[in-house]
Coordinates of N, CA, C and O in Angstrom, one line a residue:
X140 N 0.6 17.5 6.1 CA 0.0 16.6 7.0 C -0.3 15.3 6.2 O -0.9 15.5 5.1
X141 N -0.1 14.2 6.5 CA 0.2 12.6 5.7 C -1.3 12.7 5.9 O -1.8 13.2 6.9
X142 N -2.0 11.9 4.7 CA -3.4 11.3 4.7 C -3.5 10.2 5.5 O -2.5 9.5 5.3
X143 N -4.4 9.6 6.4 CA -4.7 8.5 6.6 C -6.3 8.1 7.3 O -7.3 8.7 7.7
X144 N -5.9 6.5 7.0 CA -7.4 6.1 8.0 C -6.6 5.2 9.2 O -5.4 5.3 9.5
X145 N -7.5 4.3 9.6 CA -7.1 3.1 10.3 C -6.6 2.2 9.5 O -5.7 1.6 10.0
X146 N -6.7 1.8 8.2 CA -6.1 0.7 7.4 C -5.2 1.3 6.3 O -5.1 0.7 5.3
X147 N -4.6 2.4 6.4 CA -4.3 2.9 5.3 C -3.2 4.4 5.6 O -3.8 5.3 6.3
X148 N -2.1 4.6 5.3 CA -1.8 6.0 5.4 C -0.8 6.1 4.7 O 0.1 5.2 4.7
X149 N -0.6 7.7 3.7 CA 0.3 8.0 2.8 C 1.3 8.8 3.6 O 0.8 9.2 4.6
X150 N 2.6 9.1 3.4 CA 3.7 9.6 3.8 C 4.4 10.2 2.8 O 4.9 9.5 1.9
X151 N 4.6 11.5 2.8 CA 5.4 11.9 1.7 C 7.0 11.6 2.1 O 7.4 11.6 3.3
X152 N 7.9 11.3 0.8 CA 9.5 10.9 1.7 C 10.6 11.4 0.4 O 10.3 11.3 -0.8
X153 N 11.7 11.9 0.9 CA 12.5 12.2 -0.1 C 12.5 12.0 -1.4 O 12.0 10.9 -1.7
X154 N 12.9 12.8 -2.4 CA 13.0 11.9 -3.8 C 11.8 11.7 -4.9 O 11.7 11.0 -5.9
X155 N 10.9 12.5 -4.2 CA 9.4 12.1 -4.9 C 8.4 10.8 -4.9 O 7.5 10.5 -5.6
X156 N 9.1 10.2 -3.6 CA 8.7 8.7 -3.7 C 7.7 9.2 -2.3 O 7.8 10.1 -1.4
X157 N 6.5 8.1 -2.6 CA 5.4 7.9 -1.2 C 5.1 7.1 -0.8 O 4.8 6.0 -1.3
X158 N 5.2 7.4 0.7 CA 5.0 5.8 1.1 C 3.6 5.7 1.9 O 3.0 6.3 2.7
X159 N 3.6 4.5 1.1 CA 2.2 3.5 1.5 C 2.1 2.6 3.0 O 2.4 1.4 3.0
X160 N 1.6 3.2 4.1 CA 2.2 2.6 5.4 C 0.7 1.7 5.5 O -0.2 2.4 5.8
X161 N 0.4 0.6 5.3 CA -0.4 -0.7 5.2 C -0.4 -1.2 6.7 O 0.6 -1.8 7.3
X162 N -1.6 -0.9 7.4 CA -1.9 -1.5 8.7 C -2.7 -2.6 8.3 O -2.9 -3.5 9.1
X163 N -3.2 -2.8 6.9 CA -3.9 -4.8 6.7 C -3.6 -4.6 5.5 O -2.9 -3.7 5.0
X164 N -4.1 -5.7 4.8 CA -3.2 -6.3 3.5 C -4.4 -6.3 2.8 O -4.2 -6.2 1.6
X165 N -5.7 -6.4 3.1 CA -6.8 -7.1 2.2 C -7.3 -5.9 1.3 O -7.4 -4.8 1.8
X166 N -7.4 -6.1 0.1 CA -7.3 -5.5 -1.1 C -8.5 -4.6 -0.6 O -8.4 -3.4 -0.3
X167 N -9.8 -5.5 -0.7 CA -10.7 -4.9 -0.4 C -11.0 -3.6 0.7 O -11.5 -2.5 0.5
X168 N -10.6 -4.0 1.7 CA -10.3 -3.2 3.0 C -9.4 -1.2 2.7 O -9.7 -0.1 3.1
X169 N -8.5 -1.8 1.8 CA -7.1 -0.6 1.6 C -7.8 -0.2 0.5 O -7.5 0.8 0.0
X170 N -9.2 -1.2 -0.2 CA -9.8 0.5 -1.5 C -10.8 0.6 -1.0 O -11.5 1.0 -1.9
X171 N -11.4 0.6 0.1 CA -12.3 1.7 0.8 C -11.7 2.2 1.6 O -12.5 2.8 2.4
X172 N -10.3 2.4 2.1 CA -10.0 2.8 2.7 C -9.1 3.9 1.5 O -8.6 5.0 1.7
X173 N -9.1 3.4 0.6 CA -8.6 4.8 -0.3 C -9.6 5.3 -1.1 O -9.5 6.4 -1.6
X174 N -10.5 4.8 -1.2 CA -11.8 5.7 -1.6 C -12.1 6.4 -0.6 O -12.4 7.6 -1.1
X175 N -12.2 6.3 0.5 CA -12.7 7.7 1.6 C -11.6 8.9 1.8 O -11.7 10.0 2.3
X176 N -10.6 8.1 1.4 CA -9.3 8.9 1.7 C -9.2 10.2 0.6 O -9.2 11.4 0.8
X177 N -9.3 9.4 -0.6 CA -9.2 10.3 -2.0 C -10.2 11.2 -2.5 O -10.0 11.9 -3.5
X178 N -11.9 11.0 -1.3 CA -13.0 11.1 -2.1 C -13.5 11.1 -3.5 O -14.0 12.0 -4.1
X179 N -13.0 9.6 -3.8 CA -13.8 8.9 -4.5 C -12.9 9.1 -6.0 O -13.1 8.5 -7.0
X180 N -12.1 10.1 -5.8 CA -11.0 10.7 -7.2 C -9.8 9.6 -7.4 O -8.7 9.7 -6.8
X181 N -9.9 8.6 -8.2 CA -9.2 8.0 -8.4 C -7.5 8.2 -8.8 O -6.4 7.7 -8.6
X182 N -8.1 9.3 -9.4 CA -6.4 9.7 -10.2 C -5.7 11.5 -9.2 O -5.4 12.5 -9.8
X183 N -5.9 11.0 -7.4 CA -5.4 12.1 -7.2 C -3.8 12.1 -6.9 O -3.2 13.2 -6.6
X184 N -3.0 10.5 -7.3 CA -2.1 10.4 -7.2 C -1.8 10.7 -8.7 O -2.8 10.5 -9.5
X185 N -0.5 11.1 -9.3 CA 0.0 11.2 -10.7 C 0.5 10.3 -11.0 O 1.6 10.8 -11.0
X186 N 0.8 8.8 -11.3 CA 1.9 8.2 -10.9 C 3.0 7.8 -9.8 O 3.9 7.0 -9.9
X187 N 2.9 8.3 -9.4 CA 3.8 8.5 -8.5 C 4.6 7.3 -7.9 O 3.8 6.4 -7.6
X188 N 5.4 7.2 -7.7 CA 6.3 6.2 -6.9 C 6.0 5.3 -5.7 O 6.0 5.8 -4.6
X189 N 5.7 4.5 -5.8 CA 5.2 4.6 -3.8 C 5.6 3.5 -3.4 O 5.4 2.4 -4.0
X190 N 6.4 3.5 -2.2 CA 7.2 2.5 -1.5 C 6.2 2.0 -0.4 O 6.0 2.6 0.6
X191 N 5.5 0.8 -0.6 CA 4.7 -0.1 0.5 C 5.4 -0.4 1.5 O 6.2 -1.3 1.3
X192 N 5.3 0.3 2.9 CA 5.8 -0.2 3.8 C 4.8 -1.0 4.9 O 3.8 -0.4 5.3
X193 N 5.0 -2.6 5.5 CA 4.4 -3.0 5.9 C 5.1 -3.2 7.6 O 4.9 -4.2 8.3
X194 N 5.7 -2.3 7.9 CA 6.2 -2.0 9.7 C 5.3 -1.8 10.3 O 5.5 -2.0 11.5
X195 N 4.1 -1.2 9.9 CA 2.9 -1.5 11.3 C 1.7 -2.0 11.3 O 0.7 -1.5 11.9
X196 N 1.7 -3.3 10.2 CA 1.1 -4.1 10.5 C 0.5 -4.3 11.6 O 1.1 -4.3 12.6
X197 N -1.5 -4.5 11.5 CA -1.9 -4.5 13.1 C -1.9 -6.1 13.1 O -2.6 -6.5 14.1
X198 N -1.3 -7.2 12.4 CA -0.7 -8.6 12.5 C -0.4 -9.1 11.0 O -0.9 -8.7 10.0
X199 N 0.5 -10.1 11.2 CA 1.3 -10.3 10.1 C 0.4 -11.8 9.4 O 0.5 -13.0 9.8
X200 N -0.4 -11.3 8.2 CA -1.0 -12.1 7.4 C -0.1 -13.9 7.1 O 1.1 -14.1 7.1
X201 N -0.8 -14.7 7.0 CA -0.3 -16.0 6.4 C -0.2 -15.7 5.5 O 0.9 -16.3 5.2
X202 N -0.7 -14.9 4.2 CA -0.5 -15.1 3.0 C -0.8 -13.0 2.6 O -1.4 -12.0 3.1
X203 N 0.0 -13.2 1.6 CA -0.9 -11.5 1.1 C -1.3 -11.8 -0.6 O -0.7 -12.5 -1.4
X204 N -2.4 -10.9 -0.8 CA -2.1 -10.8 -2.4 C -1.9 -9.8 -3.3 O -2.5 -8.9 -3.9
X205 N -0.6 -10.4 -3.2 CA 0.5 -8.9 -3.7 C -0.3 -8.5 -5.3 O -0.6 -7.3 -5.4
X206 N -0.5 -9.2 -6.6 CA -1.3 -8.5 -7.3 C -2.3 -8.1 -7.0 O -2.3 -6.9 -7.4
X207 N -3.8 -8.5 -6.4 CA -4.3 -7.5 -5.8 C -4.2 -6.2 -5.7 O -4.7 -5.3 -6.4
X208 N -3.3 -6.2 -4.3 CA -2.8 -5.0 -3.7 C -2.2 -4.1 -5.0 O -2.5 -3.0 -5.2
X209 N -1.4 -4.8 -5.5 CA -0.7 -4.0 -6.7 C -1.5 -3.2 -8.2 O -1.3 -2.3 -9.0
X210 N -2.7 -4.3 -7.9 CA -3.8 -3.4 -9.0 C -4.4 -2.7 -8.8 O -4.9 -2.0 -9.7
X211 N -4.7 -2.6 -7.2 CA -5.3 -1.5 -6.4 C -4.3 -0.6 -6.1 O -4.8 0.2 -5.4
X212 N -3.3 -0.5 -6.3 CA -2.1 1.1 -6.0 C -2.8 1.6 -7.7 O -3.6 2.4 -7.9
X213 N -2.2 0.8 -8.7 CA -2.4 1.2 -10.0 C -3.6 2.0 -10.1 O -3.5 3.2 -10.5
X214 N -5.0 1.3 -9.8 CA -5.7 1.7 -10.1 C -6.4 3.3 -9.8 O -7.3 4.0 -10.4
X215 N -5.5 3.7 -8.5 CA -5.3 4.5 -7.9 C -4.0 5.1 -8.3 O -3.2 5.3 -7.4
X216 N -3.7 5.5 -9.4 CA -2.5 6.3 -10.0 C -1.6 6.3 -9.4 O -0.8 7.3 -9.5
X217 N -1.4 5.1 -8.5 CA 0.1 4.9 -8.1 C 0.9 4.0 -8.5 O 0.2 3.0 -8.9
X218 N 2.3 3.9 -8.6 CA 3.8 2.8 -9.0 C 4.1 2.3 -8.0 O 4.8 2.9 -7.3
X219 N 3.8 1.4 -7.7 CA 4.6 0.6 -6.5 C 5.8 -0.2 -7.2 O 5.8 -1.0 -8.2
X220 N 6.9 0.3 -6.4 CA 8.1 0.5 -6.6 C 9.4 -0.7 -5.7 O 10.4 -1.3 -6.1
X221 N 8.8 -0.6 -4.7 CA 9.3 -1.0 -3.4 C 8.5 -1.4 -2.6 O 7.3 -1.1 -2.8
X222 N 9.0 -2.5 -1.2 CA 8.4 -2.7 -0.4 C 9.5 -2.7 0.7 O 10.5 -3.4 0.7
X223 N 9.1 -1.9 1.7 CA 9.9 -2.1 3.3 C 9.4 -2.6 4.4 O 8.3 -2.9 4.5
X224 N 10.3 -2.8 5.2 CA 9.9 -3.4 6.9 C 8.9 -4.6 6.3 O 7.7 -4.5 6.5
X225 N 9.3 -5.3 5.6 CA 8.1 -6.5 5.1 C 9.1 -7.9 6.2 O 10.3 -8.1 6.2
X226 N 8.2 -8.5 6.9 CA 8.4 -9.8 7.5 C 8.9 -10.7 7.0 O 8.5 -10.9 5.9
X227 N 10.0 -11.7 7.4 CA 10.8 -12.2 6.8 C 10.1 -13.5 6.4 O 10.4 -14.2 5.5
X228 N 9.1 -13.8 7.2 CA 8.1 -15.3 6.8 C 7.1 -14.4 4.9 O 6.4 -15.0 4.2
X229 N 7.5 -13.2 4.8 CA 6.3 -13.0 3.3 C 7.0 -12.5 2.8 O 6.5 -11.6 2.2
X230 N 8.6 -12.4 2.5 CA 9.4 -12.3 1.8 C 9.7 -13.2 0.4 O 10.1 -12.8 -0.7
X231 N 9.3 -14.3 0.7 CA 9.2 -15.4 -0.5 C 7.8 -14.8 -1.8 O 7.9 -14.8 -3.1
X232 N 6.8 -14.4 -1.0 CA 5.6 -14.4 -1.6 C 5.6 -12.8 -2.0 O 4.6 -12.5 -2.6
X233 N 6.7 -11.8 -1.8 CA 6.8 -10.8 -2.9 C 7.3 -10.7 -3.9 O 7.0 -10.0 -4.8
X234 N 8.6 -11.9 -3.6 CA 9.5 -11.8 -4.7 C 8.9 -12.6 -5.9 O 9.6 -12.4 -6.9
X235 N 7.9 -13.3 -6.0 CA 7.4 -14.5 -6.8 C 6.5 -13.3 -7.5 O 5.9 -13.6 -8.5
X236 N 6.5 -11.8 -7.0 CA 5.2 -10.9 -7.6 C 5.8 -10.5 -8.8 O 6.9 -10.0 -8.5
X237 N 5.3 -10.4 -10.7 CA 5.7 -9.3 -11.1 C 5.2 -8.3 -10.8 O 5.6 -7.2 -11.2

């Protein structure tokens, strides 16, 4: 059964990779929404792989902030790896991410 909340849900998917299905972008929002998720265990992911998919978006941000977001997977023992179903107007603004 995939973890989730309203702003936030994990998907296990072939290959050992996870995906991160992102209903908002805001950093803040997606670590209390993974603090409730994880209760409060930071490192209950290992590492792991995790492909950010943003296809159900509940609306498509003017801007995202992809390090943010990216220090908050980390900090939460995940690799973001990938990103799918991402909108072709915030396509510019991932690739500019290391």
């Amino acid at each position: 059964m995939p973890a989730q909340s309203r702003d936030l849900e994990f998907r296990n998917a072939a290959m050992d990779v996870t995906i991160a299905v992102l209903h908002h972008t805001e950093p803040p929002r997606l670590a209390d929404a993974m603090h409730k998720m994880m209760g409060g265990m930071p490192d209950f992911f290992d590492g792991e792989a995790t492909v950010l998919d943003l296809g159900e978006l509940a609306a498509v941000p003017d801007h995202i902030d992809w390090p943010g977001i990216l220090s908050l997977f980390r900090r939460f023992c995940l690799r973001p790896v990938a990103v799918q179903n991402i909108p072709p107007e915030l396509l510019e603004g991932v690739r500019q991410t290391n």
